[in-house]
mmCIF file of C-alpha atoms in Angstrom:
data_model
loop_
_atom_site.group_PDB
_atom_site.id
_atom_site.type_symbol
_atom_site.label_atom_id
_atom_site.label_comp_id
_atom_site.label_asym_id
_atom_site.label_seq_id
_atom_site.Cartn_x
_atom_site.Cartn_y
_atom_site.Cartn_z
ATOM 1 C CA MET A 71 25.161 -18.804 -24.879
ATOM 2 C CA LEU A 72 26.085 -19.772 -28.430
ATOM 3 C CA ASP A 73 26.030 -23.226 -29.956
ATOM 4 C CA ASP A 74 29.344 -24.617 -31.274
ATOM 5 C CA VAL A 75 28.780 -23.460 -34.877
ATOM 6 C CA ALA A 76 27.928 -19.886 -33.844
ATOM 7 C CA ASP A 77 30.805 -19.843 -31.342
ATOM 8 C CA ASP A 78 33.268 -20.954 -34.037
ATOM 9 C CA THR A 79 31.855 -18.357 -36.464
ATOM 10 C CA ILE A 80 32.251 -15.517 -33.948
ATOM 11 C CA ALA A 81 35.805 -16.642 -33.092
ATOM 12 C CA VAL A 82 37.031 -15.577 -36.551
ATOM 13 C CA PRO A 83 36.299 -11.828 -36.217
ATOM 14 C CA ARG A 84 37.217 -11.838 -32.513
ATOM 15 C CA ASP A 85 40.620 -13.325 -33.290
ATOM 16 C CA SER A 86 41.213 -11.123 -36.337
ATOM 17 C CA MET A 87 40.307 -7.952 -34.402
ATOM 18 C CA TYR A 88 42.769 -8.748 -31.590
ATOM 19 C CA GLN A 89 45.192 -5.868 -30.962
ATOM 20 C CA GLU A 90 48.428 -6.303 -29.024
ATOM 21 C CA GLY A 91 48.192 -4.373 -25.774
ATOM 22 C CA LYS A 92 44.397 -4.022 -26.026
ATOM 23 C CA GLY A 93 42.977 -7.461 -26.607
ATOM 24 C CA THR A 94 39.683 -7.940 -28.393
ATOM 25 C CA TRP A 95 36.020 -7.232 -27.805
ATOM 26 C CA TYR A 96 33.915 -8.931 -25.140
ATOM 27 C CA ASN A 97 30.461 -8.347 -26.559
ATOM 28 C CA GLY A 98 29.272 -7.807 -30.086
ATOM 29 C CA THR A 99 25.984 -7.209 -31.800
ATOM 30 C CA LEU A 100 25.650 -8.329 -35.411
ATOM 31 C CA ILE A 101 22.474 -7.537 -37.325
ATOM 32 C CA VAL A 102 21.880 -8.693 -40.885
ATOM 33 C CA SER A 103 19.061 -6.851 -42.652
ATOM 34 C CA ASP A 104 16.631 -8.507 -45.059
ATOM 35 C CA GLY A 105 18.725 -7.010 -47.868
ATOM 36 C CA GLY A 106 21.897 -8.633 -46.538
ATOM 37 C CA LYS A 107 23.506 -5.498 -45.072
ATOM 38 C CA LEU A 108 25.578 -6.202 -41.951
ATOM 39 C CA ASP A 109 25.527 -3.758 -39.036
ATOM 40 C CA ALA A 110 28.049 -4.566 -36.300
ATOM 41 C CA THR A 111 28.982 -2.947 -33.003
ATOM 42 C CA PHE A 112 31.679 -4.167 -30.616
ATOM 43 C CA ASP A 113 32.095 -3.537 -26.891
ATOM 44 C CA TYR A 114 35.618 -3.730 -25.467
ATOM 45 C CA ASP A 115 34.720 -2.611 -21.941
ATOM 46 C CA SER A 116 31.592 -4.259 -20.496
ATOM 47 C CA ARG A 117 31.680 -7.627 -18.793
ATOM 48 C CA PRO A 118 30.890 -10.503 -21.154
ATOM 49 C CA PHE A 119 27.466 -12.089 -20.753
ATOM 50 C CA GLU A 120 26.498 -9.085 -18.575
ATOM 51 C CA GLY A 121 28.599 -10.519 -15.729
ATOM 52 C CA MET A 122 28.578 -13.595 -13.554
ATOM 53 C CA ALA A 123 25.430 -15.562 -12.820
ATOM 54 C CA GLY A 124 24.283 -15.240 -9.230
ATOM 55 C CA ASP A 125 26.010 -11.885 -8.682
ATOM 56 C CA PRO A 126 23.432 -9.504 -7.192
ATOM 57 C CA SER A 127 25.238 -6.493 -8.728
ATOM 58 C CA ASN A 128 24.383 -7.496 -12.322
ATOM 59 C CA ASP A 129 22.071 -9.523 -14.533
ATOM 60 C CA GLY A 130 24.823 -11.826 -15.725
ATOM 61 C CA SER A 131 24.455 -15.325 -17.050
ATOM 62 C CA ALA A 132 28.045 -16.615 -17.137
ATOM 63 C CA SER A 133 29.701 -19.129 -14.872
ATOM 64 C CA ARG A 134 33.090 -18.277 -13.365
ATOM 65 C CA GLU A 135 34.713 -20.920 -15.581
ATOM 66 C CA HIS A 136 33.105 -19.507 -18.730
ATOM 67 C CA LEU A 137 34.282 -15.970 -17.900
ATOM 68 C CA LEU A 138 37.825 -17.207 -17.295
ATOM 69 C CA GLU A 139 37.861 -19.143 -20.574
ATOM 70 C CA ASP A 140 36.452 -16.133 -22.439
ATOM 71 C CA HIS A 141 39.204 -13.985 -20.931
ATOM 72 C CA ARG A 142 41.989 -16.389 -21.948
ATOM 73 C CA THR A 143 40.873 -17.092 -25.529
ATOM 74 C CA PRO A 144 41.918 -14.761 -27.059
ATOM 75 C CA PRO A 145 43.848 -13.088 -24.239
ATOM 76 C CA ARG A 146 42.570 -9.766 -22.926
ATOM 77 C CA CYS A 147 44.916 -6.956 -22.016
ATOM 78 C CA GLY A 148 43.869 -4.465 -19.392
ATOM 79 C CA ALA A 149 40.698 -6.355 -18.542
ATOM 80 C CA PRO A 150 38.738 -5.236 -15.509
ATOM 81 C CA ALA A 151 40.081 -7.141 -12.491
ATOM 82 C CA SER A 152 36.702 -8.773 -11.901
ATOM 83 C CA VAL A 153 36.736 -10.237 -15.412
ATOM 84 C CA ALA A 154 40.371 -11.287 -15.370
ATOM 85 C CA SER A 155 40.011 -13.000 -12.004
ATOM 86 C CA GLY A 156 36.514 -14.347 -12.563
ATOM 87 C CA THR A 157 35.224 -12.629 -9.433
ATOM 88 C CA SER A 158 31.893 -10.893 -9.241
ATOM 89 C CA GLY A 159 33.158 -7.379 -8.500
ATOM 90 C CA SER A 160 31.949 -4.456 -10.569
ATOM 91 C CA THR A 161 33.899 -3.038 -13.497
#
């Protein structure tokens, strides 16, 4: 989970990378080297937060409400049904 400042900071590239008909990425890894070089990778397919907490099929940490909010803001197109509905089914 991110604090409010980090969440607001990540919202900028997520929103700007939104593509009509595709949506935006669920998970991202940002690494800043000691020299200031940024290395970024983005995952458009895997469940955010590794899935829903309490689901024996994954190691997720998200609540149903958090997954639904993450799906709506910004909207996701073609999301796996389990993500879009907030259920614990596999992708």
